[in-house]
Structures are given as structure tokens and as C-alpha cells.
Amino acid sequence: MSDLPFTIVKASSVARILKSNPHIIYDVVKESYMAFGGGRAENPNSLFLTFNKLDEHSPNRIIALPAYVNAASGLAGGIKWISSFPKNIERGLPRASAVLVLNDLSTGFPYACLEGAHISAARTAASAVLGAEVMCNGNRSARAVGFVGAGVIAQSILDCFLSLDWSFEEVHVYDLSTDRTRVFQSANADRVDSISVSTSLNELVTKCDLIVFATTASSPHVTDASLFHHNPRVLHISLRDLSPAIILESHNIVDDAEHCLKARTSIHLASEVADPERFIAANIYDCFDGTGSIIHKAPNDRPAIFSPFGMGMLDIALAMFICRSAVESGEAVAVSGFFSAH
């Protein structure tokens, strides 16, 4: 067998490339959604490996997300393997860790392995900001943005907002952990005009017209629909914070209806009491025309919520861009003889 190439891209290289290319990251995510909507991508259902037979109360899981996408940025295929172990935070470790494997779609052979947690956070952030732009009808501004949860994903979303020149008069944050809240406030104090810590989730929600839920909640804990009577735009990134009643009273956009109606997400729970066609207004890829211009208008007479389940094709498309960039910059690590037994 000839010496087929195999490349490894470490976290430090992945992080540098992502930080240096926020507009490209955003464009790749948008193009990938449009490719999926146009039938140029496959994104099978995610496979969840849980550990309930070891511990029936275990929140731990590892998720496999295979996909391929043929977008403007190129043809890419592979799989993301990401774990979520919430108690890692208590050990001083990140909650999520991941790798991405890219396959040569002419031979099927894997040709690259990349650290995936940074990619996952970046695509989540770009997807969130894309959803915000749709719900704000193309405007890249809000009077007050609030973050419920002050972890890695919240920081990644704020980074993406600022990199894409969004403007906010106020930034608010609330987290059950006062330590994480202080870190978030300190890290961003010089980057925004005003950042303050809310004393409760209710206080934050009522103050903000753009709200980001980025928690580790496993079931709905926000049940008071009156909190949303000022009709904010809501990025429901953690998927399980809001009660079905709040979902049913809102204008809902999802990344893909088929994918989000599972795994006990708030959207899934709402579908158990009402027909999804009643409350899901659009898939994100239906919100653009062929040129990428926004054609969906979110109403202002009720809350608008974007709930992205998370599609592996976004990670795969970003991984291909990062792998190419790492090879070009000399940061990729080539492994000779990976597939050879001699």
C-alpha cells in the first residue's frame, strides 16, 4: 500500500486559525446551511452514547455526528466525536472535548484528525449569530444583550458578535456560578461599553431584547411566559431551558425541524402537546434566498426563538477549512505510514 497521507491538527493551531478568520467561519456556516437546504449535504441523526447502565442519573454522554457537505467552500465529509461530562468543570477541566476525523470522499480513507472542541464552540457561535441576524431582520445591533450562562459557549458567542461588528449598548450576564460570572465580566469589561451582572435570571430576561441561553440545563427551568412579554429575540443554544408553553407562544426558527424534534429538547417537548407545524415557523436555511440575502421576517408582536440542535456538517465544513489552512501554514503534523503495517 502506498503511503497515504494522514494529518493531525492540534488545539493551538485550530484556535489560532479560528481566531484569525471570524468572517470566513461565519460564511462557511451560512454556506453549509444553504447547501443542506439545497440538497447538497447529508446530516444523519446523531448517535448518543449514554452511561445510564453504569449510573442511572449520569449526565455524561458522547455523541457521534457523521456528515458530508458540498458547499461553496468545498466538499467535505467525516465525523465529529464529542463528549459532554458536566462534572469536569468541578475538576478544573472543560465540560466538552472532541475530535474530528475527515475522510477522502474518493477513497473513503481518513486523512486528518483535528481537535474538535474549539471547532464545535466556533460553529455554535457562528450559528447563533446567524440566527440572531435573521431574527433581528438583518440588523447587527441590540439595545441590551443578556447571557444566561457564562461558560465557553457564551464567551464564544460574544466573541463572534464583536468580531462581526455587532453593537450593544449594554451586556448583561447571569450564571449560577459567581466565579464564572466574574471571569466573564472581567474578560469583557474593556471590550464593550457596559457589562453588568444580573442578580437573577428573571432580572436579566426582562432587561434584554436579545437573550442567549448557554447553560448545561437538562430540563426546562424557565416556565414564566410573562417574562417574555416584551417580545425579545432569544438564542436558545442550550435547547432545554424553556418550557413548552413558552415555545408555543413564540415564533420559532430551528436549524432543521427533523433534527431538533428529539432528545427531550424544549422543541421536542412542545411537539408532544402540539403539531410542530403550528409553532415552528422556519428552518434557518429557508430564511435566505440563493444569494444569501435574508428573506424571512421575524414578527415583533411575540418572542422569536432560534433553537439550533447542532448539525455535524457545520463542524466538518469548518474542519476542512482549518485543515487546509494548517497545512498551508506548516502547523499540521504529518504522520508518515499511518495506514501501513510495514
Tab-separated table of C-alpha atoms in Angstrom:
chain	number	residue	atom	x	y	z
A	1	MET	CA	0.000	0.000	0.000
A	2	SER	CA	1.258	3.448	-0.883
A	3	ASP	CA	1.920	5.862	1.983
A	4	LEU	CA	-1.439	7.602	2.199
A	5	PRO	CA	-1.247	10.944	3.972
A	6	PHE	CA	-2.604	11.450	7.473
A	7	THR	CA	-2.544	14.805	9.236
A	8	ILE	CA	-3.110	15.907	12.824
A	9	VAL	CA	-4.075	19.477	13.744
A	10	LYS	CA	-3.625	20.359	17.412
A	11	ALA	CA	-5.836	22.607	19.537
A	12	SER	CA	-3.377	25.504	19.484
A	13	SER	CA	-3.402	25.603	15.690
A	14	VAL	CA	-7.169	25.176	15.493
A	15	ALA	CA	-7.696	28.048	17.943
A	16	ARG	CA	-5.317	30.392	16.103
A	17	ILE	CA	-6.928	29.750	12.718
A	18	LEU	CA	-10.424	30.233	14.116
A	19	LYS	CA	-9.497	33.478	15.860
A	20	SER	CA	-7.862	34.844	12.703
A	21	ASN	CA	-10.819	34.149	10.403
A	22	PRO	CA	-14.164	35.084	12.029
A	23	HIS	CA	-15.767	36.227	8.777
A	24	ILE	CA	-14.759	33.047	6.952
A	25	ILE	CA	-16.108	30.922	9.814
A	26	TYR	CA	-19.427	32.757	9.631
A	27	ASP	CA	-19.585	32.366	5.838
A	28	VAL	CA	-18.760	28.636	5.957
A	29	VAL	CA	-21.547	28.030	8.471
A	30	LYS	CA	-24.049	30.020	6.414
A	31	GLU	CA	-22.986	28.315	3.158
A	32	SER	CA	-23.297	24.903	4.792
A	33	TYR	CA	-26.843	25.594	5.929
A	34	MET	CA	-27.735	26.751	2.434
A	35	ALA	CA	-26.127	23.628	0.944
A	36	PHE	CA	-28.203	21.438	3.238
A	37	GLY	CA	-31.365	23.286	2.271
A	38	GLY	CA	-30.428	22.797	-1.375
A	39	GLY	CA	-29.940	19.042	-1.017
A	40	ARG	CA	-26.136	19.182	-1.205
A	41	ALA	CA	-25.398	17.734	2.221
A	42	GLU	CA	-26.156	14.694	4.353
A	43	ASN	CA	-26.512	15.082	8.102
A	44	PRO	CA	-27.759	11.808	9.638
A	45	ASN	CA	-29.197	11.691	13.111
A	46	SER	CA	-26.620	11.992	15.861
A	47	LEU	CA	-25.812	8.863	17.851
A	48	PHE	CA	-25.821	9.347	21.632
A	49	LEU	CA	-23.714	7.075	23.797
A	50	THR	CA	-25.007	7.369	27.368
A	51	PHE	CA	-23.904	5.681	30.571
A	52	ASN	CA	-27.183	5.104	32.382
A	53	LYS	CA	-26.420	1.404	32.919
A	54	LEU	CA	-23.407	2.482	34.949
A	55	ASP	CA	-25.269	5.275	36.721
A	56	GLU	CA	-28.954	5.917	36.020
A	57	HIS	CA	-28.519	9.577	36.943
A	58	SER	CA	-25.388	10.139	34.859
A	59	PRO	CA	-25.493	13.323	32.729
A	60	ASN	CA	-22.451	12.155	30.765
A	61	ARG	CA	-22.669	11.367	27.067
A	62	ILE	CA	-20.556	11.042	23.958
A	63	ILE	CA	-22.097	11.969	20.633
A	64	ALA	CA	-21.187	10.867	17.102
A	65	LEU	CA	-22.111	13.252	14.291
A	66	PRO	CA	-21.312	11.976	10.772
A	67	ALA	CA	-21.913	14.259	7.803
A	68	TYR	CA	-20.815	15.474	4.436
A	69	VAL	CA	-21.451	18.816	2.813
A	70	ASN	CA	-20.831	20.156	-0.670
A	71	ALA	CA	-20.865	23.920	-0.183
A	72	ALA	CA	-19.171	26.888	-1.824
A	73	SER	CA	-16.175	26.256	0.447
A	74	GLY	CA	-15.733	22.730	-0.964
A	75	LEU	CA	-16.702	19.091	-0.497
A	76	ALA	CA	-16.054	17.695	2.977
A	77	GLY	CA	-17.043	14.535	4.802
A	78	GLY	CA	-16.249	12.899	8.109
A	79	ILE	CA	-17.366	12.527	11.688
A	80	LYS	CA	-17.317	14.501	14.920
A	81	TRP	CA	-16.917	12.616	18.218
A	82	ILE	CA	-17.723	14.912	21.146
A	83	SER	CA	-18.169	14.173	24.830
A	84	SER	CA	-20.090	16.159	27.416
A	85	PHE	CA	-19.124	15.431	31.031
A	86	PRO	CA	-20.630	18.315	33.076
A	87	LYS	CA	-18.800	17.448	36.307
A	88	ASN	CA	-15.481	18.060	34.558
A	89	ILE	CA	-15.976	21.701	35.485
A	90	GLU	CA	-15.616	20.782	39.168
A	91	ARG	CA	-12.296	19.109	38.294
A	92	GLY	CA	-10.975	22.149	36.514
A	93	LEU	CA	-11.495	20.516	33.099
A	94	PRO	CA	-13.658	21.653	30.172
A	95	ARG	CA	-17.118	20.114	30.037
A	96	ALA	CA	-16.728	19.208	26.358
A	97	SER	CA	-13.890	17.522	24.486
A	98	ALA	CA	-13.876	16.375	20.892
A	99	VAL	CA	-12.022	15.180	17.833
A	100	LEU	CA	-12.977	15.468	14.174
A	101	VAL	CA	-11.979	12.986	11.503
A	102	LEU	CA	-12.071	13.973	7.830
A	103	ASN	CA	-12.391	11.361	5.082
A	104	ASP	CA	-11.203	11.449	1.486
A	105	LEU	CA	-14.510	11.075	-0.345
A	106	SER	CA	-12.872	9.430	-3.361
A	107	THR	CA	-11.278	6.570	-1.384
A	108	GLY	CA	-13.046	6.694	1.971
A	109	PHE	CA	-9.726	6.816	3.798
A	110	PRO	CA	-9.472	9.188	6.769
A	111	TYR	CA	-6.861	11.836	6.035
A	112	ALA	CA	-6.969	14.157	9.037
A	113	CYS	CA	-7.765	14.299	12.735
A	114	LEU	CA	-8.382	17.679	14.363
A	115	GLU	CA	-9.034	18.804	17.916
A	116	GLY	CA	-12.759	19.433	17.823
A	117	ALA	CA	-13.943	21.285	20.928
A	118	HIS	CA	-12.708	24.644	19.621
A	119	ILE	CA	-14.351	23.957	16.263
A	120	SER	CA	-17.590	22.979	17.997
A	121	ALA	CA	-17.639	26.199	20.033
A	122	ALA	CA	-16.870	28.320	16.954
A	123	ARG	CA	-19.561	26.775	14.786
A	124	THR	CA	-22.060	27.036	17.653
A	125	ALA	CA	-21.219	30.720	17.982
A	126	ALA	CA	-21.422	31.418	14.254
A	127	SER	CA	-24.729	29.550	14.038
A	128	ALA	CA	-26.095	31.558	16.974
A	129	VAL	CA	-25.064	34.894	15.481
A	130	LEU	CA	-26.537	33.898	12.124
A	131	GLY	CA	-29.816	33.105	13.882
A	132	ALA	CA	-29.698	36.447	15.692
A	133	GLU	CA	-29.218	38.278	12.403
A	134	VAL	CA	-32.256	36.524	10.937
A	135	MET	CA	-34.434	37.244	13.992
A	136	CYS	CA	-33.281	40.880	14.011
A	137	ASN	CA	-34.226	41.115	10.326
A	138	GLY	CA	-30.693	41.822	9.166
A	139	ASN	CA	-29.778	44.359	11.844
A	140	ARG	CA	-26.496	43.753	13.669
A	141	SER	CA	-27.404	45.566	16.850
A	142	ALA	CA	-29.447	45.266	20.016
A	143	ARG	CA	-30.038	47.629	22.898
A	144	ALA	CA	-29.188	45.042	25.547
A	145	VAL	CA	-27.877	41.507	25.129
A	146	GLY	CA	-28.009	39.091	28.034
A	147	PHE	CA	-26.135	35.830	28.568
A	148	VAL	CA	-27.693	33.148	30.744
A	149	GLY	CA	-24.644	31.001	31.392
A	150	ALA	CA	-21.118	32.387	31.408
A	151	GLY	CA	-19.066	29.468	30.132
A	152	VAL	CA	-17.077	28.738	26.986
A	153	ILE	CA	-20.062	28.850	24.640
A	154	ALA	CA	-21.293	32.201	25.975
A	155	GLN	CA	-17.827	33.676	25.559
A	156	SER	CA	-17.535	32.243	22.042
A	157	ILE	CA	-20.871	33.782	21.060
A	158	LEU	CA	-19.936	37.205	22.407
A	159	ASP	CA	-16.577	36.955	20.608
A	160	CYS	CA	-18.397	36.180	17.363
A	161	PHE	CA	-20.827	39.054	17.819
A	162	LEU	CA	-17.994	41.528	18.351
A	163	SER	CA	-15.841	40.119	15.532
A	164	LEU	CA	-18.752	40.621	13.138
A	165	ASP	CA	-19.242	44.235	14.288
A	166	TRP	CA	-22.456	43.881	16.254
A	167	SER	CA	-23.165	46.780	18.595
A	168	PHE	CA	-24.763	46.669	22.045
A	169	GLU	CA	-25.491	49.489	24.480
A	170	GLU	CA	-25.491	47.034	27.371
A	171	VAL	CA	-24.269	43.495	28.085
A	172	HIS	CA	-25.740	41.535	30.996
A	173	VAL	CA	-24.720	38.143	32.373
A	174	TYR	CA	-26.191	35.682	34.857
A	175	ASP	CA	-24.769	32.327	35.934
A	176	LEU	CA	-25.355	30.072	38.929
A	177	SER	CA	-21.586	30.171	39.437
A	178	THR	CA	-20.445	33.557	40.715
A	179	ASP	CA	-16.874	32.622	39.770
A	180	ARG	CA	-17.784	32.098	36.115
A	181	THR	CA	-19.797	35.319	36.150
A	182	ARG	CA	-16.831	37.304	37.491
A	183	VAL	CA	-14.487	35.775	34.918
A	184	PHE	CA	-16.901	36.626	32.077
A	185	GLN	CA	-17.364	40.192	33.315
A	186	SER	CA	-13.635	40.747	33.801
A	187	ALA	CA	-12.687	39.247	30.426
A	188	ASN	CA	-15.061	41.552	28.554
A	189	ALA	CA	-15.050	44.769	30.589
A	190	ASP	CA	-12.745	46.559	28.131
A	191	ARG	CA	-14.437	45.144	25.038
A	192	VAL	CA	-17.975	46.501	25.443
A	193	ASP	CA	-19.469	49.807	26.562
A	194	SER	CA	-21.254	48.358	29.588
A	195	ILE	CA	-21.306	44.918	31.215
A	196	SER	CA	-23.180	44.116	34.401
A	197	VAL	CA	-24.054	41.060	36.463
A	198	SER	CA	-27.737	40.334	36.968
A	199	THR	CA	-28.838	39.092	40.366
A	200	SER	CA	-31.365	36.684	38.868
A	201	LEU	CA	-32.335	35.083	35.592
A	202	ASN	CA	-35.684	36.899	35.682
A	203	GLU	CA	-33.946	40.256	36.035
A	204	LEU	CA	-31.723	39.562	33.037
A	205	VAL	CA	-34.554	38.379	30.784
A	206	THR	CA	-36.739	41.411	31.472
A	207	LYS	CA	-33.854	43.852	30.844
A	208	CYS	CA	-32.722	42.468	27.491
A	209	ASP	CA	-34.067	42.494	23.953
A	210	LEU	CA	-31.578	39.818	22.832
A	211	ILE	CA	-31.064	36.847	25.167
A	212	VAL	CA	-28.601	33.964	24.877
A	213	PHE	CA	-29.245	30.747	26.792
A	214	ALA	CA	-25.940	28.855	27.027
A	215	THR	CA	-26.353	26.593	30.042
A	216	THR	CA	-25.987	22.902	30.834
A	217	ALA	CA	-29.666	22.529	31.777
A	218	SER	CA	-31.078	19.065	31.120
A	219	SER	CA	-34.743	20.026	31.507
A	220	PRO	CA	-36.836	23.226	31.329
A	221	HIS	CA	-36.354	25.577	34.263
A	222	VAL	CA	-37.792	28.776	32.773
A	223	THR	CA	-41.576	28.476	32.932
A	224	ASP	CA	-42.952	32.021	33.327
A	225	ALA	CA	-44.050	33.123	29.878
A	226	SER	CA	-44.784	36.633	31.151
A	227	LEU	CA	-41.030	37.254	31.353
A	228	PHE	CA	-41.026	37.383	27.558
A	229	HIS	CA	-43.950	39.755	27.056
A	230	HIS	CA	-41.542	42.414	25.745
A	231	ASN	CA	-41.006	40.089	22.733
A	232	PRO	CA	-37.219	39.632	22.829
A	233	ARG	CA	-35.095	37.724	20.357
A	234	VAL	CA	-33.857	34.514	22.067
A	235	LEU	CA	-30.902	32.318	21.137
A	236	HIS	CA	-31.839	29.036	22.799
A	237	ILE	CA	-28.428	27.438	22.304
A	238	SER	CA	-28.637	25.014	25.222
A	239	LEU	CA	-32.008	23.810	23.887
A	240	ARG	CA	-33.598	22.660	27.145
A	241	ASP	CA	-34.093	25.825	29.233
A	242	LEU	CA	-37.537	26.962	28.119
A	243	SER	CA	-40.863	25.351	28.939
A	244	PRO	CA	-43.074	24.057	26.108
A	245	ALA	CA	-45.580	26.799	26.948
A	246	ILE	CA	-43.000	29.494	26.143
A	247	ILE	CA	-42.085	27.727	22.911
A	248	LEU	CA	-45.736	27.509	21.873
A	249	GLU	CA	-46.295	31.236	22.385
A	250	SER	CA	-43.265	32.214	20.292
A	251	HIS	CA	-42.068	32.490	16.710
A	252	ASN	CA	-39.627	29.578	16.396
A	253	ILE	CA	-36.756	29.102	13.969
A	254	VAL	CA	-34.684	25.900	14.070
A	255	ASP	CA	-31.657	24.675	12.181
A	256	ASP	CA	-33.650	21.678	10.925
A	257	ALA	CA	-37.046	20.555	12.234
A	258	GLU	CA	-36.339	16.867	11.761
A	259	HIS	CA	-33.151	17.037	13.824
A	260	CYS	CA	-34.438	19.146	16.705
A	261	LEU	CA	-37.543	17.061	17.464
A	262	LYS	CA	-35.673	14.593	19.662
A	263	ALA	CA	-33.548	14.195	22.788
A	264	ARG	CA	-36.044	15.936	25.080
A	265	THR	CA	-35.218	19.425	23.862
A	266	SER	CA	-37.785	22.131	24.581
A	267	ILE	CA	-38.872	21.992	20.937
A	268	HIS	CA	-39.261	18.205	21.247
A	269	LEU	CA	-41.358	18.540	24.416
A	270	ALA	CA	-43.552	21.153	22.735
A	271	SER	CA	-44.135	18.752	19.836
A	272	GLU	CA	-45.662	16.273	22.285
A	273	VAL	CA	-48.512	18.678	23.012
A	274	ALA	CA	-48.907	20.429	19.647
A	275	ASP	CA	-48.252	19.830	15.963
A	276	PRO	CA	-44.742	21.193	15.143
A	277	GLU	CA	-46.185	22.898	12.063
A	278	ARG	CA	-48.163	25.069	14.450
A	279	PHE	CA	-45.151	26.583	16.206
A	280	ILE	CA	-42.043	26.036	14.012
A	281	ALA	CA	-42.025	28.957	11.598
A	282	ALA	CA	-38.897	28.150	9.570
A	283	ASN	CA	-35.694	26.209	9.209
A	284	ILE	CA	-32.684	28.526	9.224
A	285	TYR	CA	-31.726	27.582	5.656
A	286	ASP	CA	-35.166	28.632	4.409
A	287	CYS	CA	-34.521	32.156	5.691
A	288	PHE	CA	-32.177	33.030	2.796
A	289	ASP	CA	-32.521	33.322	-0.948
A	290	GLY	CA	-29.990	31.875	-3.373
A	291	THR	CA	-27.652	34.835	-2.882
A	292	GLY	CA	-27.667	34.548	0.907
A	293	SER	CA	-29.915	37.559	1.500
A	294	ILE	CA	-32.386	37.266	4.376
A	295	ILE	CA	-35.952	36.760	3.151
A	296	HIS	CA	-37.594	35.685	6.418
A	297	LYS	CA	-39.129	38.424	8.534
A	298	ALA	CA	-39.488	37.650	12.229
A	299	PRO	CA	-42.546	39.369	13.735
A	300	ASN	CA	-42.231	41.843	16.580
A	301	ASP	CA	-45.560	41.013	18.245
A	302	ARG	CA	-44.246	37.917	20.032
A	303	PRO	CA	-40.903	36.462	21.146
A	304	ALA	CA	-38.684	34.984	18.453
A	305	ILE	CA	-36.572	31.952	19.393
A	306	PHE	CA	-33.762	30.244	17.491
A	307	SER	CA	-33.120	26.670	18.658
A	308	PRO	CA	-30.184	25.067	16.794
A	309	PHE	CA	-29.844	21.367	17.601
A	310	GLY	CA	-26.319	21.400	16.219
A	311	MET	CA	-25.557	19.857	12.844
A	312	GLY	CA	-22.329	17.934	12.355
A	313	MET	CA	-21.943	19.157	8.787
A	314	LEU	CA	-21.008	22.594	10.171
A	315	ASP	CA	-18.088	21.100	12.101
A	316	ILE	CA	-16.991	19.042	9.094
A	317	ALA	CA	-17.022	22.037	6.750
A	318	LEU	CA	-15.050	24.150	9.235
A	319	ALA	CA	-12.616	21.300	9.847
A	320	MET	CA	-11.795	21.109	6.148
A	321	PHE	CA	-11.048	24.850	6.033
A	322	ILE	CA	-8.901	24.620	9.169
A	323	CYS	CA	-7.015	21.566	7.917
A	324	ARG	CA	-6.176	23.299	4.643
A	325	SER	CA	-5.061	26.414	6.493
A	326	ALA	CA	-2.902	24.400	8.901
A	327	VAL	CA	-1.197	22.562	6.032
A	328	GLU	CA	-0.547	25.843	4.202
A	329	SER	CA	0.925	27.471	7.327
A	330	GLY	CA	3.048	24.453	8.210
A	331	GLU	CA	1.208	23.878	11.509
A	332	ALA	CA	-0.256	20.494	10.555
A	333	VAL	CA	1.542	17.411	11.849
A	334	ALA	CA	2.034	14.805	9.110
A	335	VAL	CA	2.037	11.188	10.308
A	336	SER	CA	4.034	9.010	7.959
A	337	GLY	CA	2.980	5.394	7.457
A	338	PHE	CA	-0.235	5.680	9.472
A	339	PHE	CA	-2.039	3.085	7.335
A	340	SER	CA	0.967	0.915	6.559
A	341	ALA	CA	1.683	-2.266	8.543
A	342	HIS	CA	5.294	-2.348	7.332
